[in-house]
Amino acid sequence: MSFWSEICKKPGRKAGEVIYCSVSFSEDGSTYYYQTEDESIKVGDRVIVPVGSNNDERVAVVEEIEYFEPTKVQFPLDKVKYIIGKRPDKEDRKL
């Protein structure tokens, strides 16, 4: 992999930064922060996230993606849950 393709793969993210995604469960709903290590997640993606004390899985939409140094995160790292993964597209479910 070339130097430039590596730079393009991580737009705006510096080494060591944490990825926080702001997600919503409805169009007019509140947003909630979740962490991820999946750099392929984009704004508008539907993702599966754990919710509540039972960590029930729900589908949410990524509204915003932000990068933070671990010492400057919006919410404590140990309090923010992780995105489980992307929700497959309809085409993926047919396979």
JSON list of C-alpha atoms in Angstrom, two decimals:
[
{"chain": "A", "resi": 1, "resn": "MET", "atom": "CA", "xyz": [0.00, 0.00, 0.00]},
{"chain": "A", "resi": 2, "resn": "SER", "atom": "CA", "xyz": [1.34, 3.41, -0.93]},
{"chain": "A", "resi": 3, "resn": "PHE", "atom": "CA", "xyz": [1.80, 6.32, 1.42]},
{"chain": "A", "resi": 4, "resn": "TRP", "atom": "CA", "xyz": [-1.01, 8.29, -0.27]},
{"chain": "A", "resi": 5, "resn": "SER", "atom": "CA", "xyz": [-3.54, 5.45, -0.21]},
{"chain": "A", "resi": 6, "resn": "GLU", "atom": "CA", "xyz": [-2.87, 5.04, 3.53]},
{"chain": "A", "resi": 7, "resn": "ILE", "atom": "CA", "xyz": [-3.47, 8.78, 4.07]},
{"chain": "A", "resi": 8, "resn": "CYS", "atom": "CA", "xyz": [-6.70, 8.67, 2.02]},
{"chain": "A", "resi": 9, "resn": "LYS", "atom": "CA", "xyz": [-7.96, 5.66, 3.95]},
{"chain": "A", "resi": 10, "resn": "LYS", "atom": "CA", "xyz": [-8.17, 7.67, 7.19]},
{"chain": "A", "resi": 11, "resn": "PRO", "atom": "CA", "xyz": [-9.50, 11.12, 6.33]},
{"chain": "A", "resi": 12, "resn": "GLY", "atom": "CA", "xyz": [-9.21, 13.42, 9.31]},
{"chain": "A", "resi": 13, "resn": "ARG", "atom": "CA", "xyz": [-8.14, 10.73, 11.78]},
{"chain": "A", "resi": 14, "resn": "LYS", "atom": "CA", "xyz": [-4.72, 10.89, 13.35]},
{"chain": "A", "resi": 15, "resn": "ALA", "atom": "CA", "xyz": [-2.87, 7.91, 14.80]},
{"chain": "A", "resi": 16, "resn": "GLY", "atom": "CA", "xyz": [-4.18, 6.98, 18.23]},
{"chain": "A", "resi": 17, "resn": "GLU", "atom": "CA", "xyz": [-7.44, 8.91, 17.95]},
{"chain": "A", "resi": 18, "resn": "VAL", "atom": "CA", "xyz": [-10.71, 7.30, 19.04]},
{"chain": "A", "resi": 19, "resn": "ILE", "atom": "CA", "xyz": [-13.63, 7.12, 16.58]},
{"chain": "A", "resi": 20, "resn": "TYR", "atom": "CA", "xyz": [-16.94, 8.29, 18.08]},
{"chain": "A", "resi": 21, "resn": "CYS", "atom": "CA", "xyz": [-20.12, 7.93, 16.03]},
{"chain": "A", "resi": 22, "resn": "SER", "atom": "CA", "xyz": [-23.23, 9.86, 16.87]},
{"chain": "A", "resi": 23, "resn": "VAL", "atom": "CA", "xyz": [-26.23, 7.65, 16.03]},
{"chain": "A", "resi": 24, "resn": "SER", "atom": "CA", "xyz": [-30.01, 8.08, 16.10]},
{"chain": "A", "resi": 25, "resn": "PHE", "atom": "CA", "xyz": [-32.86, 5.60, 16.29]},
{"chain": "A", "resi": 26, "resn": "SER", "atom": "CA", "xyz": [-35.42, 7.77, 14.47]},
{"chain": "A", "resi": 27, "resn": "GLU", "atom": "CA", "xyz": [-35.41, 10.76, 12.12]},
{"chain": "A", "resi": 28, "resn": "ASP", "atom": "CA", "xyz": [-36.40, 13.25, 14.81]},
{"chain": "A", "resi": 29, "resn": "GLY", "atom": "CA", "xyz": [-34.80, 11.44, 17.73]},
{"chain": "A", "resi": 30, "resn": "SER", "atom": "CA", "xyz": [-31.92, 12.24, 20.00]},
{"chain": "A", "resi": 31, "resn": "THR", "atom": "CA", "xyz": [-28.40, 11.12, 19.14]},
{"chain": "A", "resi": 32, "resn": "TYR", "atom": "CA", "xyz": [-26.10, 8.92, 21.19]},
{"chain": "A", "resi": 33, "resn": "TYR", "atom": "CA", "xyz": [-22.36, 8.32, 21.05]},
{"chain": "A", "resi": 34, "resn": "TYR", "atom": "CA", "xyz": [-20.88, 4.90, 20.31]},
{"chain": "A", "resi": 35, "resn": "GLN", "atom": "CA", "xyz": [-17.26, 3.93, 19.71]},
{"chain": "A", "resi": 36, "resn": "THR", "atom": "CA", "xyz": [-15.94, 1.94, 16.78]},
{"chain": "A", "resi": 37, "resn": "GLU", "atom": "CA", "xyz": [-12.68, 0.79, 15.30]},
{"chain": "A", "resi": 38, "resn": "ASP", "atom": "CA", "xyz": [-14.33, 0.22, 11.90]},
{"chain": "A", "resi": 39, "resn": "GLU", "atom": "CA", "xyz": [-13.01, 3.00, 9.68]},
{"chain": "A", "resi": 40, "resn": "SER", "atom": "CA", "xyz": [-15.31, 1.95, 6.85]},
{"chain": "A", "resi": 41, "resn": "ILE", "atom": "CA", "xyz": [-18.41, 3.20, 8.71]},
{"chain": "A", "resi": 42, "resn": "LYS", "atom": "CA", "xyz": [-19.76, 6.36, 7.08]},
{"chain": "A", "resi": 43, "resn": "VAL", "atom": "CA", "xyz": [-22.45, 8.94, 7.88]},
{"chain": "A", "resi": 44, "resn": "GLY", "atom": "CA", "xyz": [-25.79, 7.48, 6.79]},
{"chain": "A", "resi": 45, "resn": "ASP", "atom": "CA", "xyz": [-24.80, 3.85, 7.43]},
{"chain": "A", "resi": 46, "resn": "ARG", "atom": "CA", "xyz": [-27.20, 1.69, 9.38]},
{"chain": "A", "resi": 47, "resn": "VAL", "atom": "CA", "xyz": [-25.40, 0.00, 12.26]},
{"chain": "A", "resi": 48, "resn": "ILE", "atom": "CA", "xyz": [-26.27, -2.44, 15.02]},
{"chain": "A", "resi": 49, "resn": "VAL", "atom": "CA", "xyz": [-25.69, -1.13, 18.54]},
{"chain": "A", "resi": 50, "resn": "PRO", "atom": "CA", "xyz": [-26.24, -2.41, 22.10]},
{"chain": "A", "resi": 51, "resn": "VAL", "atom": "CA", "xyz": [-28.93, -0.52, 24.03]},
{"chain": "A", "resi": 52, "resn": "GLY", "atom": "CA", "xyz": [-29.84, -0.42, 27.71]},
{"chain": "A", "resi": 53, "resn": "SER", "atom": "CA", "xyz": [-28.60, -2.47, 30.62]},
{"chain": "A", "resi": 54, "resn": "ASN", "atom": "CA", "xyz": [-29.41, -5.72, 28.77]},
{"chain": "A", "resi": 55, "resn": "ASN", "atom": "CA", "xyz": [-27.49, -4.57, 25.68]},
{"chain": "A", "resi": 56, "resn": "ASP", "atom": "CA", "xyz": [-30.41, -5.37, 23.40]},
{"chain": "A", "resi": 57, "resn": "GLU", "atom": "CA", "xyz": [-29.36, -5.04, 19.76]},
{"chain": "A", "resi": 58, "resn": "ARG", "atom": "CA", "xyz": [-31.04, -2.23, 17.80]},
{"chain": "A", "resi": 59, "resn": "VAL", "atom": "CA", "xyz": [-30.51, -0.65, 14.42]},
{"chain": "A", "resi": 60, "resn": "ALA", "atom": "CA", "xyz": [-29.42, 3.01, 14.35]},
{"chain": "A", "resi": 61, "resn": "VAL", "atom": "CA", "xyz": [-28.28, 5.47, 11.68]},
{"chain": "A", "resi": 62, "resn": "VAL", "atom": "CA", "xyz": [-24.87, 7.14, 11.87]},
{"chain": "A", "resi": 63, "resn": "GLU", "atom": "CA", "xyz": [-25.46, 10.91, 11.94]},
{"chain": "A", "resi": 64, "resn": "GLU", "atom": "CA", "xyz": [-21.91, 12.16, 12.56]},
{"chain": "A", "resi": 65, "resn": "ILE", "atom": "CA", "xyz": [-18.39, 10.79, 12.97]},
{"chain": "A", "resi": 66, "resn": "GLU", "atom": "CA", "xyz": [-15.79, 12.49, 15.13]},
{"chain": "A", "resi": 67, "resn": "TYR", "atom": "CA", "xyz": [-12.20, 11.72, 16.12]},
{"chain": "A", "resi": 68, "resn": "PHE", "atom": "CA", "xyz": [-10.79, 12.45, 19.56]},
{"chain": "A", "resi": 69, "resn": "GLU", "atom": "CA", "xyz": [-7.54, 11.97, 21.39]},
{"chain": "A", "resi": 70, "resn": "PRO", "atom": "CA", "xyz": [-8.22, 9.49, 24.22]},
{"chain": "A", "resi": 71, "resn": "THR", "atom": "CA", "xyz": [-7.61, 12.21, 26.83]},
{"chain": "A", "resi": 72, "resn": "LYS", "atom": "CA", "xyz": [-10.04, 14.63, 25.13]},
{"chain": "A", "resi": 73, "resn": "VAL", "atom": "CA", "xyz": [-13.10, 12.46, 24.44]},
{"chain": "A", "resi": 74, "resn": "GLN", "atom": "CA", "xyz": [-16.63, 13.85, 24.82]},
{"chain": "A", "resi": 75, "resn": "PHE", "atom": "CA", "xyz": [-17.67, 11.04, 27.16]},
{"chain": "A", "resi": 76, "resn": "PRO", "atom": "CA", "xyz": [-15.49, 8.67, 29.26]},
{"chain": "A", "resi": 77, "resn": "LEU", "atom": "CA", "xyz": [-14.17, 5.78, 27.18]},
{"chain": "A", "resi": 78, "resn": "ASP", "atom": "CA", "xyz": [-15.37, 3.22, 29.72]},
{"chain": "A", "resi": 79, "resn": "LYS", "atom": "CA", "xyz": [-18.95, 4.60, 29.55]},
{"chain": "A", "resi": 80, "resn": "VAL", "atom": "CA", "xyz": [-19.39, 4.54, 25.76]},
{"chain": "A", "resi": 81, "resn": "LYS", "atom": "CA", "xyz": [-20.52, 1.27, 24.18]},
{"chain": "A", "resi": 82, "resn": "TYR", "atom": "CA", "xyz": [-19.16, -0.09, 20.89]},
{"chain": "A", "resi": 83, "resn": "ILE", "atom": "CA", "xyz": [-20.98, -0.41, 17.59]},
{"chain": "A", "resi": 84, "resn": "ILE", "atom": "CA", "xyz": [-21.49, -4.13, 16.98]},
{"chain": "A", "resi": 85, "resn": "GLY", "atom": "CA", "xyz": [-21.29, -3.81, 13.20]},
{"chain": "A", "resi": 86, "resn": "LYS", "atom": "CA", "xyz": [-22.90, -2.52, 10.05]},
{"chain": "A", "resi": 87, "resn": "ARG", "atom": "CA", "xyz": [-26.40, -3.70, 9.21]},
{"chain": "A", "resi": 88, "resn": "PRO", "atom": "CA", "xyz": [-26.27, -5.69, 5.98]},
{"chain": "A", "resi": 89, "resn": "ASP", "atom": "CA", "xyz": [-27.87, -4.11, 2.91]},
{"chain": "A", "resi": 90, "resn": "LYS", "atom": "CA", "xyz": [-30.96, -5.78, 1.45]},
{"chain": "A", "resi": 91, "resn": "GLU", "atom": "CA", "xyz": [-28.80, -7.22, -1.31]},
{"chain": "A", "resi": 92, "resn": "ASP", "atom": "CA", "xyz": [-26.48, -8.82, 1.28]},
{"chain": "A", "resi": 93, "resn": "ARG", "atom": "CA", "xyz": [-29.42, -10.56, 3.00]},
{"chain": "A", "resi": 94, "resn": "LYS", "atom": "CA", "xyz": [-30.48, -12.21, -0.28]},
{"chain": "A", "resi": 95, "resn": "LEU", "atom": "CA", "xyz": [-27.19, -14.11, -0.56]}
]
